[in-house]
Amino acid sequence: MATSQTPSWREGMSSDNIKGLVLALSSSFFIGASFIVKKKGLKKAGASGVRAGVGGYSYLYEPLWWVGMITMIVGEIANFAAYAFAPALLVTPLGALSIIISAVLAHIILRERLHIFGILGCVLCVVGSTTIVLHAPQEREIESVTEVWQMAMEPAFLLYAASVMTTVFILIFHFIPQYGQTHIMVYIGVCSLVGSLSVMSVKAIGIALKLTLSGMNQLIYPQTWIFTLVVITCVLTQMNYLNKALDTFNTAVVSPIYYVMFTSFTILASVIMFKDWDRQSPTQVVTEMCGFVTILSGTFLLHKTKDMADGSVGNSLRLSKHADEDGFSGAEGIPLRRQDSLRLP
């Protein structure tokens, strides 16, 4: 592990950070592809049953959805391992690569087309993520899972966790019944907020397993199993509401917005819990913030082009999302590009 508090890219990354980087890149490839496979499974299941977007679970009987789920699990396992070796500030932003993969595959397989400004938005996301990666802090030395537990029990993080849970319950029981089918930020908000807590717990479990494999058994501590329970609960919640978002809105819109919101809350949680910025110079922190603003700009551009298209064609664009299920066919254009017509078969 590097001893310098302000390492630069030129000075090289630690071996742990390099392992985390490789695992995070692999994870992005698998997760990006899984969005498309799961979407195909959801569409196929929705054609013969109740869609996930309106509360149905027929996708659980669709093999294609399970292929996508297994692909996502492989990606999440790689992501899980990455957090054991590198800080969240390095691992999480690399999810931008999954945006590009899912957007390209959506264009080829699902025939969802991005507006030129949507493509620019994806590029901005990648540029911002690269900036953050180049200035990410080195992983701190942690000798026991109880040390992570002590960090989680500090007042600042307890306040953050309580705020997240309160917001999630309000979204689920008040906003989703009213706005879930029309406002993408509702479903994605639940996934992202819960996801930030799951990442902190995943990192704790990853550290515990890494220490256990090195000869220091962490499975004897109850904190390890508490973190495991938190991960299971959070992942199941994320999976449920991400499925609803994917089934209701277009993949190339869900993917980047979910990425940015998830990254935002994860970085915030990591900064509060692990105090990543305490080990960096002001210049590095400011540079990371600039990279993050670039990511936000790219996502805003993606979302804004969606709004522009919605304004051009009105409510018919919402209907086009599932036109093929109601007897229509034709290109399923993503809301980032205007659809000129819906054609009868």
Short mmCIF file of C-alpha atoms in Angstrom, two decimals:
data_model
loop_
_atom_site.label_atom_id
_atom_site.label_comp_id
_atom_site.label_asym_id
_atom_site.label_seq_id
_atom_site.Cartn_x
_atom_site.Cartn_y
_atom_site.Cartn_z
CA MET A 1 0.00 0.00 0.00
CA ALA A 2 1.38 3.39 -0.90
CA THR A 3 2.31 5.57 2.11
CA SER A 4 1.95 8.94 0.42
CA GLN A 5 -1.22 10.79 1.36
CA THR A 6 -1.50 12.48 -2.01
CA PRO A 7 -0.46 9.94 -4.64
CA SER A 8 -0.80 10.88 -8.27
CA TRP A 9 -1.41 8.71 -11.30
CA ARG A 10 2.17 9.26 -12.44
CA GLU A 11 3.47 7.82 -9.16
CA GLY A 12 1.49 4.67 -9.85
CA MET A 13 -1.44 2.98 -8.22
CA SER A 14 -1.08 0.51 -5.39
CA SER A 15 -1.46 -3.18 -6.21
CA ASP A 16 -4.77 -3.25 -4.37
CA ASN A 17 -6.10 -0.29 -6.35
CA ILE A 18 -5.06 -1.94 -9.63
CA LYS A 19 -6.89 -5.14 -8.65
CA GLY A 20 -9.94 -3.07 -7.78
CA LEU A 21 -9.72 -1.22 -11.10
CA VAL A 22 -9.57 -4.43 -13.19
CA LEU A 23 -12.46 -5.97 -11.26
CA ALA A 24 -14.53 -2.79 -11.62
CA LEU A 25 -13.98 -2.68 -15.39
CA SER A 26 -15.01 -6.33 -15.73
CA SER A 27 -18.06 -5.63 -13.63
CA SER A 28 -19.14 -2.78 -15.91
CA PHE A 29 -19.04 -5.03 -18.99
CA PHE A 30 -21.23 -7.69 -17.40
CA ILE A 31 -23.69 -5.24 -15.84
CA GLY A 32 -24.01 -3.19 -19.02
CA ALA A 33 -24.91 -6.32 -20.99
CA SER A 34 -27.28 -7.55 -18.29
CA PHE A 35 -29.49 -4.45 -18.65
CA ILE A 36 -30.25 -5.45 -22.22
CA VAL A 37 -30.81 -9.15 -21.60
CA LYS A 38 -33.09 -8.43 -18.66
CA LYS A 39 -35.01 -5.87 -20.70
CA LYS A 40 -35.59 -8.46 -23.44
CA GLY A 41 -36.82 -10.88 -20.78
CA LEU A 42 -39.14 -8.26 -19.26
CA LYS A 43 -40.63 -7.45 -22.67
CA LYS A 44 -41.15 -11.13 -23.47
CA ALA A 45 -42.74 -11.78 -20.07
CA GLY A 46 -44.93 -8.68 -20.35
CA ALA A 47 -46.34 -9.89 -23.64
CA SER A 48 -47.93 -12.90 -21.95
CA GLY A 49 -48.49 -11.67 -18.40
CA VAL A 50 -48.66 -8.65 -16.10
CA ARG A 51 -45.80 -6.23 -16.70
CA ALA A 52 -43.33 -5.55 -13.87
CA GLY A 53 -43.99 -1.83 -14.26
CA VAL A 54 -47.55 -2.29 -12.97
CA GLY A 55 -46.74 -4.75 -10.20
CA GLY A 56 -46.49 -8.05 -12.09
CA TYR A 57 -43.90 -10.77 -11.45
CA SER A 58 -44.37 -12.91 -14.57
CA TYR A 59 -40.72 -12.20 -15.49
CA LEU A 60 -39.70 -14.69 -12.79
CA TYR A 61 -40.90 -17.46 -15.14
CA GLU A 62 -38.97 -16.11 -18.12
CA PRO A 63 -35.59 -17.88 -18.74
CA LEU A 64 -34.18 -14.90 -20.66
CA TRP A 65 -34.71 -12.66 -17.63
CA TRP A 66 -32.79 -15.16 -15.49
CA VAL A 67 -29.91 -15.16 -18.01
CA GLY A 68 -29.75 -11.40 -17.60
CA MET A 69 -30.00 -11.76 -13.84
CA ILE A 70 -27.12 -14.25 -13.76
CA THR A 71 -25.06 -11.91 -15.94
CA MET A 72 -25.77 -9.08 -13.53
CA ILE A 73 -24.85 -11.28 -10.55
CA VAL A 74 -21.49 -12.07 -12.15
CA GLY A 75 -20.94 -8.35 -12.64
CA GLU A 76 -21.99 -7.61 -9.07
CA ILE A 77 -19.63 -10.28 -7.72
CA ALA A 78 -16.76 -8.62 -9.59
CA ASN A 79 -17.96 -5.28 -8.25
CA PHE A 80 -18.18 -6.77 -4.76
CA ALA A 81 -14.57 -7.93 -4.97
CA ALA A 82 -13.45 -4.54 -6.32
CA TYR A 83 -14.72 -2.76 -3.21
CA ALA A 84 -12.58 -5.06 -1.05
CA PHE A 85 -9.43 -3.77 -2.75
CA ALA A 86 -10.11 -0.15 -3.69
CA PRO A 87 -12.02 2.82 -2.25
CA ALA A 88 -15.56 3.56 -3.41
CA LEU A 89 -14.34 6.83 -4.96
CA LEU A 90 -12.35 4.72 -7.45
CA VAL A 91 -14.70 1.79 -8.04
CA THR A 92 -18.12 3.43 -8.28
CA PRO A 93 -17.47 5.99 -11.06
CA LEU A 94 -16.31 3.21 -13.40
CA GLY A 95 -19.95 2.24 -13.71
CA ALA A 96 -20.04 4.86 -16.48
CA LEU A 97 -18.65 2.20 -18.80
CA SER A 98 -21.83 0.16 -18.31
CA ILE A 99 -23.80 3.15 -19.63
CA ILE A 100 -21.93 3.07 -22.92
CA ILE A 101 -22.23 -0.71 -23.21
CA SER A 102 -25.97 -0.71 -22.49
CA ALA A 103 -26.60 2.24 -24.84
CA VAL A 104 -24.72 0.56 -27.72
CA LEU A 105 -26.41 -2.78 -27.16
CA ALA A 106 -29.81 -1.10 -26.81
CA HIS A 107 -29.23 0.53 -30.20
CA ILE A 108 -28.25 -2.78 -31.82
CA ILE A 109 -30.57 -5.24 -30.09
CA LEU A 110 -33.55 -3.27 -28.76
CA ARG A 111 -33.57 -0.68 -31.56
CA GLU A 112 -33.59 2.13 -29.01
CA ARG A 113 -31.85 5.09 -30.60
CA LEU A 114 -29.99 7.87 -28.86
CA HIS A 115 -30.23 11.49 -29.98
CA ILE A 116 -26.83 12.98 -30.82
CA PHE A 117 -26.97 14.97 -27.56
CA GLY A 118 -27.62 11.72 -25.73
CA ILE A 119 -24.36 10.36 -27.14
CA LEU A 120 -22.61 13.55 -26.00
CA GLY A 121 -24.10 13.02 -22.56
CA CYS A 122 -22.61 9.52 -22.40
CA VAL A 123 -19.21 10.90 -23.41
CA LEU A 124 -19.38 13.52 -20.66
CA CYS A 125 -20.17 10.78 -18.14
CA VAL A 126 -17.07 8.84 -19.18
CA VAL A 127 -14.82 11.93 -19.15
CA GLY A 128 -16.00 12.86 -15.68
CA SER A 129 -15.51 9.33 -14.40
CA THR A 130 -11.99 9.19 -15.83
CA THR A 131 -11.13 12.42 -14.04
CA ILE A 132 -12.29 10.96 -10.73
CA VAL A 133 -10.38 7.70 -11.26
CA LEU A 134 -7.12 9.50 -12.03
CA HIS A 135 -7.30 11.34 -8.70
CA ALA A 136 -8.83 8.64 -6.49
CA PRO A 137 -7.38 8.10 -3.01
CA GLN A 138 -5.52 4.96 -2.04
CA GLU A 139 -7.38 2.38 0.02
CA ARG A 140 -6.92 2.82 3.78
CA GLU A 141 -5.55 0.03 5.93
CA ILE A 142 -8.28 -1.72 7.93
CA GLU A 143 -7.36 -4.54 10.29
CA SER A 144 -10.78 -5.79 11.43
CA VAL A 145 -14.44 -5.67 10.49
CA THR A 146 -15.09 -4.18 13.92
CA GLU A 147 -13.14 -1.14 12.76
CA VAL A 148 -15.62 -0.71 9.90
CA TRP A 149 -18.49 -1.16 12.36
CA GLN A 150 -17.11 1.65 14.52
CA MET A 151 -17.08 3.91 11.45
CA ALA A 152 -20.70 2.99 10.72
CA MET A 153 -21.71 3.83 14.30
CA GLU A 154 -20.33 7.36 14.19
CA PRO A 155 -23.05 10.06 14.49
CA ALA A 156 -22.47 11.50 11.01
CA PHE A 157 -23.07 8.19 9.23
CA LEU A 158 -25.97 7.23 11.51
CA LEU A 159 -27.63 10.53 10.55
CA TYR A 160 -27.05 9.78 6.86
CA ALA A 161 -28.45 6.23 7.16
CA ALA A 162 -31.54 7.47 9.04
CA SER A 163 -32.14 10.16 6.40
CA VAL A 164 -31.85 7.58 3.61
CA MET A 165 -34.31 5.16 5.21
CA THR A 166 -36.82 7.92 5.92
CA THR A 167 -36.64 9.18 2.33
CA VAL A 168 -36.98 5.65 0.91
CA PHE A 169 -40.12 4.93 2.95
CA ILE A 170 -41.67 8.23 1.83
CA LEU A 171 -40.89 7.42 -1.82
CA ILE A 172 -42.26 3.88 -1.60
CA PHE A 173 -45.47 4.59 0.27
CA HIS A 174 -46.35 8.08 -0.96
CA PHE A 175 -44.72 8.95 -4.29
CA ILE A 176 -44.50 5.60 -6.13
CA PRO A 177 -48.28 4.92 -6.09
CA GLN A 178 -48.90 8.38 -7.59
CA TYR A 179 -45.89 9.07 -9.80
CA GLY A 180 -44.08 5.76 -10.38
CA GLN A 181 -45.42 5.32 -13.91
CA THR A 182 -44.66 8.86 -15.06
CA HIS A 183 -41.56 10.08 -13.17
CA ILE A 184 -38.39 8.04 -13.63
CA MET A 185 -36.67 9.65 -10.66
CA VAL A 186 -39.04 7.95 -8.18
CA TYR A 187 -37.99 4.35 -8.90
CA ILE A 188 -34.37 5.32 -9.47
CA GLY A 189 -34.33 7.33 -6.26
CA VAL A 190 -35.23 4.26 -4.20
CA CYS A 191 -32.61 2.13 -5.97
CA SER A 192 -29.87 4.73 -5.56
CA LEU A 193 -30.48 5.61 -1.92
CA VAL A 194 -30.70 1.98 -0.83
CA GLY A 195 -27.71 1.21 -3.06
CA SER A 196 -25.47 3.62 -1.19
CA LEU A 197 -26.08 1.69 2.04
CA SER A 198 -25.56 -1.65 0.29
CA VAL A 199 -22.17 -0.54 -1.06
CA MET A 200 -20.94 0.42 2.40
CA SER A 201 -22.02 -2.99 3.70
CA VAL A 202 -20.56 -4.78 0.66
CA LYS A 203 -17.24 -3.04 1.30
CA ALA A 204 -17.34 -4.19 4.94
CA ILE A 205 -18.05 -7.80 3.92
CA GLY A 206 -15.36 -7.66 1.23
CA ILE A 207 -12.81 -6.46 3.75
CA ALA A 208 -13.91 -9.18 6.19
CA LEU A 209 -13.48 -11.91 3.55
CA LYS A 210 -10.13 -10.54 2.42
CA LEU A 211 -8.85 -10.53 6.00
CA THR A 212 -10.29 -14.01 6.62
CA LEU A 213 -8.51 -15.42 3.57
CA SER A 214 -5.28 -13.84 4.78
CA GLY A 215 -5.53 -15.73 8.08
CA MET A 216 -7.47 -13.31 10.31
CA ASN A 217 -10.91 -14.87 10.70
CA GLN A 218 -13.62 -12.19 10.64
CA LEU A 219 -16.58 -14.58 10.39
CA ILE A 220 -16.62 -14.95 14.18
CA TYR A 221 -17.71 -11.33 14.59
CA PRO A 222 -21.49 -10.65 14.62
CA GLN A 223 -20.87 -7.39 12.75
CA THR A 224 -19.92 -9.40 9.64
CA TRP A 225 -23.34 -11.09 9.60
CA ILE A 226 -25.18 -7.84 10.33
CA PHE A 227 -23.52 -6.27 7.29
CA THR A 228 -24.51 -9.39 5.29
CA LEU A 229 -28.16 -9.01 6.31
CA VAL A 230 -28.11 -5.34 5.29
CA VAL A 231 -26.68 -6.26 1.87
CA ILE A 232 -29.34 -8.93 1.22
CA THR A 233 -32.17 -6.58 2.20
CA CYS A 234 -30.84 -3.68 0.14
CA VAL A 235 -30.08 -5.78 -2.96
CA LEU A 236 -33.58 -7.32 -2.99
CA THR A 237 -35.10 -3.84 -2.73
CA GLN A 238 -32.87 -2.50 -5.51
CA MET A 239 -33.68 -5.45 -7.78
CA ASN A 240 -37.44 -4.99 -7.35
CA TYR A 241 -37.53 -1.28 -8.13
CA LEU A 242 -34.89 -1.44 -10.85
CA ASN A 243 -37.04 -4.01 -12.65
CA LYS A 244 -40.00 -1.63 -12.44
CA ALA A 245 -37.89 1.21 -13.82
CA LEU A 246 -36.55 -0.90 -16.71
CA ASP A 247 -40.01 -2.13 -17.62
CA THR A 248 -41.56 1.35 -17.51
CA PHE A 249 -38.86 3.50 -19.10
CA ASN A 250 -36.26 3.02 -21.84
CA THR A 251 -32.97 1.33 -20.99
CA ALA A 252 -30.68 4.06 -22.31
CA VAL A 253 -32.43 6.56 -20.03
CA VAL A 254 -32.64 4.34 -16.92
CA SER A 255 -29.00 3.27 -17.09
CA PRO A 256 -27.26 6.69 -17.00
CA ILE A 257 -29.67 8.27 -14.51
CA TYR A 258 -29.38 5.29 -12.19
CA TYR A 259 -25.61 5.39 -12.54
CA VAL A 260 -25.28 9.07 -11.62
CA MET A 261 -27.71 8.99 -8.71
CA PHE A 262 -26.21 5.77 -7.38
CA THR A 263 -22.70 7.18 -7.74
CA SER A 264 -23.68 10.44 -6.06
CA PHE A 265 -25.09 8.82 -2.95
CA THR A 266 -22.36 6.17 -2.79
CA ILE A 267 -19.58 8.76 -2.90
CA LEU A 268 -21.39 10.82 -0.26
CA ALA A 269 -21.80 7.77 1.98
CA SER A 270 -18.15 6.77 1.49
CA VAL A 271 -16.89 10.26 2.27
CA ILE A 272 -18.98 10.30 5.47
CA MET A 273 -18.18 6.76 6.62
CA PHE A 274 -14.61 6.13 5.42
CA LYS A 275 -13.52 9.78 5.32
CA ASP A 276 -11.83 9.29 1.93
CA TRP A 277 -11.17 13.00 1.42
CA ASP A 278 -9.21 13.25 4.68
CA ARG A 279 -6.33 11.49 2.91
CA GLN A 280 -6.27 13.84 -0.09
CA SER A 281 -5.05 17.32 -0.90
CA PRO A 282 -7.55 20.12 -1.63
CA THR A 283 -6.47 20.04 -5.29
CA GLN A 284 -7.39 16.38 -5.63
CA VAL A 285 -10.74 16.88 -3.93
CA VAL A 286 -11.60 19.83 -6.17
CA THR A 287 -10.55 17.87 -9.28
CA GLU A 288 -12.75 14.95 -8.24
CA MET A 289 -15.65 17.34 -7.71
CA CYS A 290 -15.11 18.80 -11.19
CA GLY A 291 -15.18 15.28 -12.61
CA PHE A 292 -18.37 14.58 -10.75
CA VAL A 293 -19.99 17.78 -12.05
CA THR A 294 -19.03 16.66 -15.57
CA ILE A 295 -20.84 13.37 -14.95
CA LEU A 296 -23.91 15.23 -13.70
CA SER A 297 -23.81 17.45 -16.79
CA GLY A 298 -23.80 14.40 -19.06
CA THR A 299 -26.76 12.89 -17.27
CA PHE A 300 -28.67 16.18 -17.34
CA LEU A 301 -28.09 16.33 -21.08
CA LEU A 302 -29.44 12.80 -21.49
CA HIS A 303 -32.51 13.59 -19.41
CA LYS A 304 -33.08 16.95 -21.10
CA THR A 305 -33.09 15.42 -24.59
CA LYS A 306 -35.69 12.97 -23.29
CA ASP A 307 -37.84 15.90 -22.14
CA MET A 308 -37.38 17.63 -25.52
CA ALA A 309 -38.63 14.53 -27.31
CA ASP A 310 -41.53 14.17 -24.91
CA GLY A 311 -42.57 17.72 -25.68
CA SER A 312 -42.41 17.04 -29.42
CA VAL A 313 -44.72 14.09 -29.53
CA GLY A 314 -46.73 14.41 -26.34
CA ASN A 315 -48.32 11.49 -24.60
CA SER A 316 -48.09 9.23 -27.65
CA LEU A 317 -44.44 8.70 -26.81
CA ARG A 318 -45.39 7.06 -23.53
CA LEU A 319 -47.68 4.69 -25.42
CA SER A 320 -44.93 3.80 -27.86
CA LYS A 321 -42.96 2.23 -25.03
CA HIS A 322 -45.24 -0.80 -25.11
CA ALA A 323 -46.82 -0.36 -28.52
CA ASP A 324 -45.83 -3.83 -29.65
CA GLU A 325 -47.71 -5.31 -26.71
CA ASP A 326 -50.94 -3.60 -27.81
CA GLY A 327 -50.85 -4.67 -31.43
CA PHE A 328 -48.49 -2.08 -32.88
CA SER A 329 -45.02 -2.58 -34.27
CA GLY A 330 -42.17 -0.56 -35.62
CA ALA A 331 -39.05 1.02 -34.21
CA GLU A 332 -39.16 1.35 -30.43
CA GLY A 333 -37.41 4.69 -30.41
CA ILE A 334 -35.97 5.81 -27.12
CA PRO A 335 -37.38 9.11 -25.83
CA LEU A 336 -34.04 10.74 -26.64
CA ARG A 337 -35.03 10.80 -30.29
CA ARG A 338 -38.32 11.79 -31.85
CA GLN A 339 -40.53 9.05 -33.27
CA ASP A 340 -42.31 10.13 -36.41
CA SER A 341 -45.09 7.54 -36.35
CA LEU A 342 -46.40 4.27 -35.05
CA ARG A 343 -47.02 1.76 -37.81
CA LEU A 344 -49.58 -1.03 -37.91
CA PRO A 345 -48.19 -4.49 -38.64
#
